[in-house]
Structure formats: structure tokens, C-alpha cells
Amino acid sequence: MREDGDMNLDGMSMDHDIEQLVALAMGLSDASDRSAAEAHLAGCPTCRQELQELREIDAAIRRVPPEAFLEGPPADADLVLQRVLREVRAPPRLRSGAAAASSVWISGADARTGAELVAAVAEAGHGVRLTAVVVGVPAGERCTLVVIDRTGTRYTAVRWIAPECGAGGVQGSAPVRIDDVVAVAVLAADGSGIIS
Amino acid sequence: MRELYEKHAAAVLAYAERLTRDRGAAEDVLQETMLRAWRHPDVLRNGKGSVRGWLMTVAQRIVIDRARALSARPTEQEEDLGAAPPQRDHSGRVIEALEVIDAIRDLPEEQKAVIMHLYFCDSSLLDSSSALDVPKGTVKSRAHYALRALRKSISGSVNTEGRAAE
Ligand SMILES: [Zn+2]
């Protein structure tokens, strides 16, 4: 499995401990392994380089949605397929929108953070219920979805921690009448706007 | 079409369902994704390309675009929000992440099993080692080979498929 190799690690020499590096990159090492590895890394640019590359690929794997590894057709298989096949054969038609009269869609993207938000705001009781899809938030970020009313007051609808892939759906509610909702925003833990 | 559906529909549907939190909406997204695939046969003919990644990226775009298109009643603020420029960069990053999917699916079984345990089943090193019935050191060295192989295939296939998703 040795490659053109920027590094020859396969010998498992006493110097370069590749298993330790992998464990370190993937966050699998315990405290004593970690300090041993760090001691070696301090004096070994080759291993530092390798660690850096392993960490990059580790991060890329963590961005993959876990659903990606489901195989096969959905359990109640054929319905959607039938619809697809029908549509493939029929001329295009306009589908009616999913938004009921008492709900409104809000969407936005933030040029600075690169994050995107799409939220459905629906009337529910005396307030609103929100279903939002948020994409492009740094993994692990503590997010708050807030509803802003006419007076500028912010109501927290839901808090969550961004998943590794940065994309996720959340639901929440706020005690604001739907007609008074003027904006929806996603805030980071420090109160700065991720999307606003 | 049937073959494509039978291979990938469960993954696309589950992903869409997580994004929309709505089974009916997710089915619509799956349907639209399959239709787009049908209209872009080039993507599918590219042999080993990132079909799964392409489909999931398309599904994600559909969720976003559809909600945008439905944006009703543009009041001042909503118009502000909606007027932001489209995030091409961001969608590029997502596609890059999804490239990893096919690379993982193509790994040799032993390495794939290690990756699935450690990353997607939340197993510890010890759990993985006993589940796979190999020593912890073997888990780590397989993980290493897997990471190196993934890095190689991802850097080697800077995607052409993804662009078709635009
Ligand atoms: Zn070293």
C-alpha cells in the first residue's frame, strides 16, 4: 500500500509511529499516547506533515452525511419510482406549492459565512412554528434560530449544535403572531449572525 | 432509471428526510432528483463517477431552491434576505465533501469496515476491534491505509460531475 510516498512510513520504524499518528488524527488516542506522540512530533517535521494530511482527510470524512451509506431502494419501494416514471413520460406540469395560506417561506444566504437558511414559518396556536434547513455552518457551532418581530425583539425558537456535515434540519416555535414576523436569523454562540 | 432508483433511492430519501423533516416533502425531493438524473444522463454514463454524491448534492439543492422558489410575499426584510447572492463557493464545498462517499464505497472491504465503524457507527477503537475481531493495532493500520487511499482518490478526481448539478 506504499504510495509514491512523500513519506516512507511502512517500516514502522521506532522513529515514526504511524499508528499513533492515525489515532491522533482521528481523535482515538488516550492521554498518554497523545503526549508520547506530541513529544515525537515536536522534533519531526515529516510526521507533522503526515498528521496534517491525515487530519484533512479525517475532516472530509466527517462532513459526509451518514445517510450516504444506505444501500438499496426505500423500504416502501415503488411509489416514488412509479411517479418518476410517469413524469418521465408525461409533459411537464406545474406542481402546486407546499405552502399553505397560513405559512410563509423565508430564505437567505450570508455572503460572509457562506451559510444558507431556508425556513418555513407557519401559524401555530398563538405563535409560529418554524421548520428550517440550515446549510454550511461550521461543525460543532452552537446555533440559535431566532424570530424577529416588528418591534425588533428577538425570540429564540430553537438551539442546536451544527452536525459534522454542516447541514441539518431543525424545528422550533416562537410566541410571535405570524403577521408580526419580519425576519428569521441564525446566531452563533457569541451572538454574531451566521445568517441574518 | 429503475436501476438507479434501486441503488440510490434509500440514501437520497433518508438525506432529504433529514433536511426537510417531512417524509412527503422528502419523497418529492427524491422524485425531482431522479428526474434531474434522467435529464443528465451524462452524469450517469461517466462510469465510476460520483453518482451517489451527485444525487445527494442535487437533493440538497432542490430542498433549498424549492423553498426559495416558494418564498411568498416578499416584505422588505424577506426581500433583503432573498436578495443575497447565490453561494457558489459553498455548494462547491458540499460537492467536494460528497465526493468522499464514492471513495469510501470503493475501499477494500476490510478498510471500509474500519471506516464505517469508527466514523459512522460511533464505535470506539476497542469496540471496533472486537466487532471486527482484529487487534487494535490492526484497526489503526487499516484506518491508515484507508485514509491514504481516500486522500489519493479524492485529490485525483476533482469532480466534473458536481458541476453538472448546477
Ligand atoms: Zn516522525
PDB file of C-alpha atoms in Angstrom, chain A residues 1-7 9-10 12 18-20 22-23 25-26 28 33 49-50 53-54 56-85 87-89 93 95-99 103-119 131-137 163 165 167-171 178-179 181-184 195-196, chain B residues 1-3 5-16 18-21 23-24 27-32 34-35 38-39 52 56 60-61 63-73 75-78 80-87 90-91 93-94 96-102 104-105 107-108 111-112 114-116 118-120 123-125 136-141 143-152 154:
ATOM      1  CA  MET A   1       0.000   0.000   0.000  1.00  0.00           C
ATOM      2  CA  ARG A   2       3.024   2.225  -0.067  1.00  0.00           C
ATOM      3  CA  GLU A   3       2.475   5.080  -2.406  1.00  0.00           C
ATOM      4  CA  ASP A   4       4.701   7.336  -4.385  1.00  0.00           C
ATOM      5  CA  GLY A   5       5.097   8.441  -0.844  1.00  0.00           C
ATOM      6  CA  ASP A   6       6.036  11.789   0.390  1.00  0.00           C
ATOM      7  CA  MET A   7       6.932   9.611   3.322  1.00  0.00           C
ATOM      8  CA  LEU A   9       6.224   5.013   6.962  1.00  0.00           C
ATOM      9  CA  ASP A  10       5.566   1.407   6.210  1.00  0.00           C
ATOM     10  CA  MET A  12       7.080   1.176  11.330  1.00  0.00           C
ATOM     11  CA  ILE A  18       2.159   5.752  12.034  1.00  0.00           C
ATOM     12  CA  GLU A  19      -0.478   4.080  14.185  1.00  0.00           C
ATOM     13  CA  GLN A  20      -0.062   6.799  16.765  1.00  0.00           C
ATOM     14  CA  VAL A  22      -3.590   7.915  12.721  1.00  0.00           C
ATOM     15  CA  ALA A  23      -5.045   7.630  16.200  1.00  0.00           C
ATOM     16  CA  ALA A  25      -5.610  12.480  13.611  1.00  0.00           C
ATOM     17  CA  MET A  26      -8.839  10.592  14.214  1.00  0.00           C
ATOM     18  CA  LEU A  28      -8.688   7.970  19.100  1.00  0.00           C
ATOM     19  CA  ASP A  33      -0.391   8.061  23.761  1.00  0.00           C
ATOM     20  CA  GLN A  49       3.247  16.894   7.605  1.00  0.00           C
ATOM     21  CA  GLU A  50       1.689  13.437   7.614  1.00  0.00           C
ATOM     22  CA  GLU A  53      -2.726  15.414   5.713  1.00  0.00           C
ATOM     23  CA  LEU A  54      -4.436  12.758   7.795  1.00  0.00           C
ATOM     24  CA  GLU A  56      -7.592  16.942   6.345  1.00  0.00           C
ATOM     25  CA  ILE A  57      -8.991  13.684   5.118  1.00  0.00           C
ATOM     26  CA  ASP A  58     -10.437  12.972   8.559  1.00  0.00           C
ATOM     27  CA  ALA A  59     -12.303  16.279   8.358  1.00  0.00           C
ATOM     28  CA  ALA A  60     -13.551  15.464   4.852  1.00  0.00           C
ATOM     29  CA  ILE A  61     -14.949  12.135   6.040  1.00  0.00           C
ATOM     30  CA  ARG A  62     -16.699  13.827   8.929  1.00  0.00           C
ATOM     31  CA  ARG A  63     -18.510  16.123   6.503  1.00  0.00           C
ATOM     32  CA  VAL A  64     -20.181  13.181   4.764  1.00  0.00           C
ATOM     33  CA  PRO A  65     -23.840  12.709   5.693  1.00  0.00           C
ATOM     34  CA  PRO A  66     -24.227   9.245   7.242  1.00  0.00           C
ATOM     35  CA  GLU A  67     -27.233   8.552   5.007  1.00  0.00           C
ATOM     36  CA  ALA A  68     -24.778   8.290   2.122  1.00  0.00           C
ATOM     37  CA  PHE A  69     -24.103   4.664   3.008  1.00  0.00           C
ATOM     38  CA  LEU A  70     -27.617   3.367   2.909  1.00  0.00           C
ATOM     39  CA  GLU A  71     -27.970   0.909   0.088  1.00  0.00           C
ATOM     40  CA  GLY A  72     -30.915  -0.142  -1.972  1.00  0.00           C
ATOM     41  CA  PRO A  73     -34.379   1.254  -2.574  1.00  0.00           C
ATOM     42  CA  PRO A  74     -36.527   2.703   0.219  1.00  0.00           C
ATOM     43  CA  ALA A  75     -38.462   0.159   2.231  1.00  0.00           C
ATOM     44  CA  ASP A  76     -41.879   1.018   0.800  1.00  0.00           C
ATOM     45  CA  ALA A  77     -40.206   0.901  -2.514  1.00  0.00           C
ATOM     46  CA  ASP A  78     -42.123   1.549  -5.647  1.00  0.00           C
ATOM     47  CA  LEU A  79     -44.375   4.550  -5.116  1.00  0.00           C
ATOM     48  CA  VAL A  80     -41.908   7.299  -5.869  1.00  0.00           C
ATOM     49  CA  LEU A  81     -40.413   5.297  -8.682  1.00  0.00           C
ATOM     50  CA  GLN A  82     -43.833   4.981 -10.284  1.00  0.00           C
ATOM     51  CA  ARG A  83     -44.299   8.731 -10.004  1.00  0.00           C
ATOM     52  CA  VAL A  84     -40.903   9.336 -11.552  1.00  0.00           C
ATOM     53  CA  LEU A  85     -41.615   7.022 -14.427  1.00  0.00           C
ATOM     54  CA  GLU A  87     -43.416  12.079 -15.047  1.00  0.00           C
ATOM     55  CA  VAL A  88     -40.665  10.988 -17.390  1.00  0.00           C
ATOM     56  CA  ARG A  89     -43.328  10.012 -19.879  1.00  0.00           C
ATOM     57  CA  ARG A  93     -46.836  20.413 -15.453  1.00  0.00           C
ATOM     58  CA  ARG A  95     -46.972  21.408  -9.210  1.00  0.00           C
ATOM     59  CA  SER A  96     -48.872  23.263  -6.571  1.00  0.00           C
ATOM     60  CA  GLY A  97     -46.742  24.773  -3.869  1.00  0.00           C
ATOM     61  CA  ALA A  98     -46.482  23.200  -0.471  1.00  0.00           C
ATOM     62  CA  ALA A  99     -47.053  26.476   1.332  1.00  0.00           C
ATOM     63  CA  SER A 103     -47.450  29.784   6.221  1.00  0.00           C
ATOM     64  CA  VAL A 104     -44.630  31.705   4.639  1.00  0.00           C
ATOM     65  CA  TRP A 105     -41.200  30.749   3.370  1.00  0.00           C
ATOM     66  CA  ILE A 106     -38.142  32.760   4.159  1.00  0.00           C
ATOM     67  CA  SER A 107     -34.743  32.073   2.708  1.00  0.00           C
ATOM     68  CA  GLY A 108     -31.394  33.731   2.769  1.00  0.00           C
ATOM     69  CA  ALA A 109     -27.690  33.263   2.369  1.00  0.00           C
ATOM     70  CA  ASP A 110     -24.897  35.039   4.113  1.00  0.00           C
ATOM     71  CA  ALA A 111     -22.050  36.168   1.907  1.00  0.00           C
ATOM     72  CA  ARG A 112     -19.630  36.411   4.818  1.00  0.00           C
ATOM     73  CA  THR A 113     -20.111  32.984   6.383  1.00  0.00           C
ATOM     74  CA  GLY A 114     -21.318  31.107   3.296  1.00  0.00           C
ATOM     75  CA  ALA A 115     -24.216  29.674   5.277  1.00  0.00           C
ATOM     76  CA  GLU A 116     -27.717  29.306   3.880  1.00  0.00           C
ATOM     77  CA  LEU A 117     -31.057  29.194   5.613  1.00  0.00           C
ATOM     78  CA  VAL A 118     -34.444  28.186   4.369  1.00  0.00           C
ATOM     79  CA  ALA A 119     -37.294  28.375   6.836  1.00  0.00           C
ATOM     80  CA  THR A 131     -39.112  24.302  10.139  1.00  0.00           C
ATOM     81  CA  ALA A 132     -35.702  25.309   8.893  1.00  0.00           C
ATOM     82  CA  VAL A 133     -32.889  23.835   6.875  1.00  0.00           C
ATOM     83  CA  VAL A 134     -29.511  25.332   7.622  1.00  0.00           C
ATOM     84  CA  VAL A 135     -26.537  24.526   5.441  1.00  0.00           C
ATOM     85  CA  GLY A 136     -22.900  25.478   5.660  1.00  0.00           C
ATOM     86  CA  VAL A 137     -22.485  26.122   9.359  1.00  0.00           C
ATOM     87  CA  PRO A 163     -23.616  18.467  12.804  1.00  0.00           C
ATOM     88  CA  CYS A 165     -21.705  17.786   7.670  1.00  0.00           C
ATOM     89  CA  ALA A 167     -26.316  20.700   7.020  1.00  0.00           C
ATOM     90  CA  GLY A 168     -29.326  19.977   9.123  1.00  0.00           C
ATOM     91  CA  GLY A 169     -32.996  20.453   9.683  1.00  0.00           C
ATOM     92  CA  VAL A 170     -34.369  21.956  12.867  1.00  0.00           C
ATOM     93  CA  GLN A 171     -37.791  22.753  14.210  1.00  0.00           C
ATOM     94  CA  ILE A 178     -47.244  35.325  12.047  1.00  0.00           C
ATOM     95  CA  ASP A 179     -48.115  38.770  10.729  1.00  0.00           C
ATOM     96  CA  VAL A 181     -42.657  38.206  11.955  1.00  0.00           C
ATOM     97  CA  VAL A 182     -40.255  40.361   9.962  1.00  0.00           C
ATOM     98  CA  ALA A 183     -37.138  38.193   9.880  1.00  0.00           C
ATOM     99  CA  VAL A 184     -35.546  34.925  10.942  1.00  0.00           C
ATOM    100  CA  ILE A 195     -27.202  34.207   8.663  1.00  0.00           C
ATOM    101  CA  SER A 196     -29.061  37.419   9.236  1.00  0.00           C
TER     102      SER A 196
ATOM    103  CA  MET B   1     -33.945   4.644 -14.183  1.00  0.00           C
ATOM    104  CA  ARG B   2     -35.181   1.669 -12.218  1.00  0.00           C
ATOM    105  CA  GLU B   3     -31.638   0.527 -11.602  1.00  0.00           C
ATOM    106  CA  TYR B   5     -33.524   4.122  -8.146  1.00  0.00           C
ATOM    107  CA  GLU B   6     -32.942   0.705  -6.676  1.00  0.00           C
ATOM    108  CA  LYS B   7     -29.327   1.513  -5.961  1.00  0.00           C
ATOM    109  CA  HIS B   8     -29.515   5.004  -4.522  1.00  0.00           C
ATOM    110  CA  ALA B   9     -33.046   5.955  -3.577  1.00  0.00           C
ATOM    111  CA  ALA B  10     -32.848   4.926   0.075  1.00  0.00           C
ATOM    112  CA  ALA B  11     -29.837   7.156   0.692  1.00  0.00           C
ATOM    113  CA  VAL B  12     -31.289  10.149  -1.142  1.00  0.00           C
ATOM    114  CA  LEU B  13     -34.649   9.785   0.560  1.00  0.00           C
ATOM    115  CA  ALA B  14     -33.170   9.481   4.058  1.00  0.00           C
ATOM    116  CA  TYR B  15     -30.964  12.504   3.494  1.00  0.00           C
ATOM    117  CA  ALA B  16     -33.846  14.558   2.111  1.00  0.00           C
ATOM    118  CA  ARG B  18     -33.413  14.709   7.495  1.00  0.00           C
ATOM    119  CA  LEU B  19     -33.185  18.063   5.717  1.00  0.00           C
ATOM    120  CA  THR B  20     -36.915  18.585   5.344  1.00  0.00           C
ATOM    121  CA  ARG B  21     -38.109  16.640   8.394  1.00  0.00           C
ATOM    122  CA  ARG B  23     -41.492  12.329   4.589  1.00  0.00           C
ATOM    123  CA  GLY B  24     -43.847  13.658   1.931  1.00  0.00           C
ATOM    124  CA  GLU B  27     -40.391  11.912  -1.472  1.00  0.00           C
ATOM    125  CA  ASP B  28     -40.976  14.925  -3.702  1.00  0.00           C
ATOM    126  CA  VAL B  29     -37.299  15.763  -3.482  1.00  0.00           C
ATOM    127  CA  LEU B  30     -36.352  12.196  -4.329  1.00  0.00           C
ATOM    128  CA  GLN B  31     -38.682  12.275  -7.303  1.00  0.00           C
ATOM    129  CA  GLU B  32     -37.226  15.544  -8.570  1.00  0.00           C
ATOM    130  CA  MET B  34     -34.374  11.200 -10.082  1.00  0.00           C
ATOM    131  CA  LEU B  35     -35.911  13.310 -12.826  1.00  0.00           C
ATOM    132  CA  TRP B  38     -32.748  11.265 -16.043  1.00  0.00           C
ATOM    133  CA  ARG B  39     -32.246  14.600 -17.784  1.00  0.00           C
ATOM    134  CA  ARG B  52     -24.258   8.890  -5.191  1.00  0.00           C
ATOM    135  CA  MET B  56     -27.272  13.789  -2.773  1.00  0.00           C
ATOM    136  CA  GLN B  60     -29.798  19.212  -1.155  1.00  0.00           C
ATOM    137  CA  ARG B  61     -30.003  21.942  -3.824  1.00  0.00           C
ATOM    138  CA  VAL B  63     -34.544  21.400  -0.872  1.00  0.00           C
ATOM    139  CA  ILE B  64     -33.006  24.862  -0.857  1.00  0.00           C
ATOM    140  CA  ASP B  65     -34.154  26.026  -4.282  1.00  0.00           C
ATOM    141  CA  ARG B  66     -37.665  24.799  -3.809  1.00  0.00           C
ATOM    142  CA  ALA B  67     -38.103  26.644  -0.564  1.00  0.00           C
ATOM    143  CA  ARG B  68     -36.694  29.753  -2.212  1.00  0.00           C
ATOM    144  CA  ALA B  69     -38.990  29.499  -5.161  1.00  0.00           C
ATOM    145  CA  LEU B  70     -41.888  29.279  -2.781  1.00  0.00           C
ATOM    146  CA  SER B  71     -40.767  32.402  -0.964  1.00  0.00           C
ATOM    147  CA  ALA B  72     -44.071  34.148  -0.787  1.00  0.00           C
ATOM    148  CA  ARG B  73     -44.930  37.746  -0.022  1.00  0.00           C
ATOM    149  CA  THR B  75     -41.816  42.044   2.540  1.00  0.00           C
ATOM    150  CA  GLU B  76     -38.846  44.372   2.857  1.00  0.00           C
ATOM    151  CA  GLN B  77     -36.792  42.165   5.152  1.00  0.00           C
ATOM    152  CA  GLU B  78     -37.552  38.985   3.356  1.00  0.00           C
ATOM    153  CA  ASP B  80     -33.268  41.566   1.739  1.00  0.00           C
ATOM    154  CA  LEU B  81     -32.641  38.044   2.823  1.00  0.00           C
ATOM    155  CA  GLY B  82     -33.576  36.554  -0.508  1.00  0.00           C
ATOM    156  CA  ALA B  83     -31.508  39.037  -2.466  1.00  0.00           C
ATOM    157  CA  ALA B  84     -28.183  37.733  -1.174  1.00  0.00           C
ATOM    158  CA  PRO B  85     -26.008  36.374  -3.980  1.00  0.00           C
ATOM    159  CA  PRO B  86     -26.078  32.634  -4.508  1.00  0.00           C
ATOM    160  CA  GLN B  87     -23.303  30.816  -2.694  1.00  0.00           C
ATOM    161  CA  HIS B  90     -20.437  26.894  -0.611  1.00  0.00           C
ATOM    162  CA  SER B  91     -22.140  24.439  -2.902  1.00  0.00           C
ATOM    163  CA  ARG B  93     -17.559  22.675  -0.819  1.00  0.00           C
ATOM    164  CA  VAL B  94     -20.529  20.423  -0.272  1.00  0.00           C
ATOM    165  CA  GLU B  96     -16.280  18.099  -2.575  1.00  0.00           C
ATOM    166  CA  ALA B  97     -17.407  16.522   0.677  1.00  0.00           C
ATOM    167  CA  LEU B  98     -19.812  14.265  -1.147  1.00  0.00           C
ATOM    168  CA  GLU B  99     -17.007  13.070  -3.420  1.00  0.00           C
ATOM    169  CA  VAL B 100     -15.708  11.215  -0.414  1.00  0.00           C
ATOM    170  CA  ILE B 101     -18.788   8.993  -0.453  1.00  0.00           C
ATOM    171  CA  ASP B 102     -17.818   7.114  -3.562  1.00  0.00           C
ATOM    172  CA  ILE B 104     -15.342   5.213   0.753  1.00  0.00           C
ATOM    173  CA  ARG B 105     -17.723   2.887  -1.053  1.00  0.00           C
ATOM    174  CA  LEU B 107     -12.471   0.927  -0.468  1.00  0.00           C
ATOM    175  CA  PRO B 108     -11.483  -2.710   0.026  1.00  0.00           C
ATOM    176  CA  GLN B 111     -10.774  -0.910   5.237  1.00  0.00           C
ATOM    177  CA  LYS B 112     -14.323   0.137   4.568  1.00  0.00           C
ATOM    178  CA  VAL B 114     -12.999   0.073   9.787  1.00  0.00           C
ATOM    179  CA  ILE B 115     -14.075   3.455   8.430  1.00  0.00           C
ATOM    180  CA  MET B 116     -17.765   2.661   8.863  1.00  0.00           C
ATOM    181  CA  LEU B 118     -15.075   4.470  13.504  1.00  0.00           C
ATOM    182  CA  TYR B 119     -16.889   7.264  11.693  1.00  0.00           C
ATOM    183  CA  PHE B 120     -20.459   6.256  11.091  1.00  0.00           C
ATOM    184  CA  SER B 123     -17.655   2.965  17.725  1.00  0.00           C
ATOM    185  CA  SER B 124     -14.595   3.364  19.891  1.00  0.00           C
ATOM    186  CA  LEU B 125     -11.300   1.805  18.902  1.00  0.00           C
ATOM    187  CA  LYS B 136      -6.492  -2.536  17.930  1.00  0.00           C
ATOM    188  CA  GLY B 137      -3.222  -2.059  16.092  1.00  0.00           C
ATOM    189  CA  THR B 138      -4.736  -3.657  13.004  1.00  0.00           C
ATOM    190  CA  VAL B 139      -7.730  -1.344  13.209  1.00  0.00           C
ATOM    191  CA  LYS B 140      -5.354   1.597  13.260  1.00  0.00           C
ATOM    192  CA  SER B 141      -3.218   0.396  10.396  1.00  0.00           C
ATOM    193  CA  ALA B 143      -7.578   3.082   9.105  1.00  0.00           C
ATOM    194  CA  HIS B 144      -4.286   4.487   7.945  1.00  0.00           C
ATOM    195  CA  TYR B 145      -4.370   2.674   4.608  1.00  0.00           C
ATOM    196  CA  ALA B 146      -7.961   3.773   4.184  1.00  0.00           C
ATOM    197  CA  LEU B 147      -7.204   7.429   4.866  1.00  0.00           C
ATOM    198  CA  ARG B 148      -4.274   7.375   2.462  1.00  0.00           C
ATOM    199  CA  ALA B 149      -6.361   5.702  -0.234  1.00  0.00           C
ATOM    200  CA  LEU B 150      -9.195   8.188   0.251  1.00  0.00           C
ATOM    201  CA  ARG B 151      -6.847  11.098   0.087  1.00  0.00           C
ATOM    202  CA  LYS B 152      -5.405   9.771  -3.145  1.00  0.00           C
ATOM    203  CA  ILE B 154     -10.196  12.456  -3.801  1.00  0.00           C
TER     204      ILE B 154
END
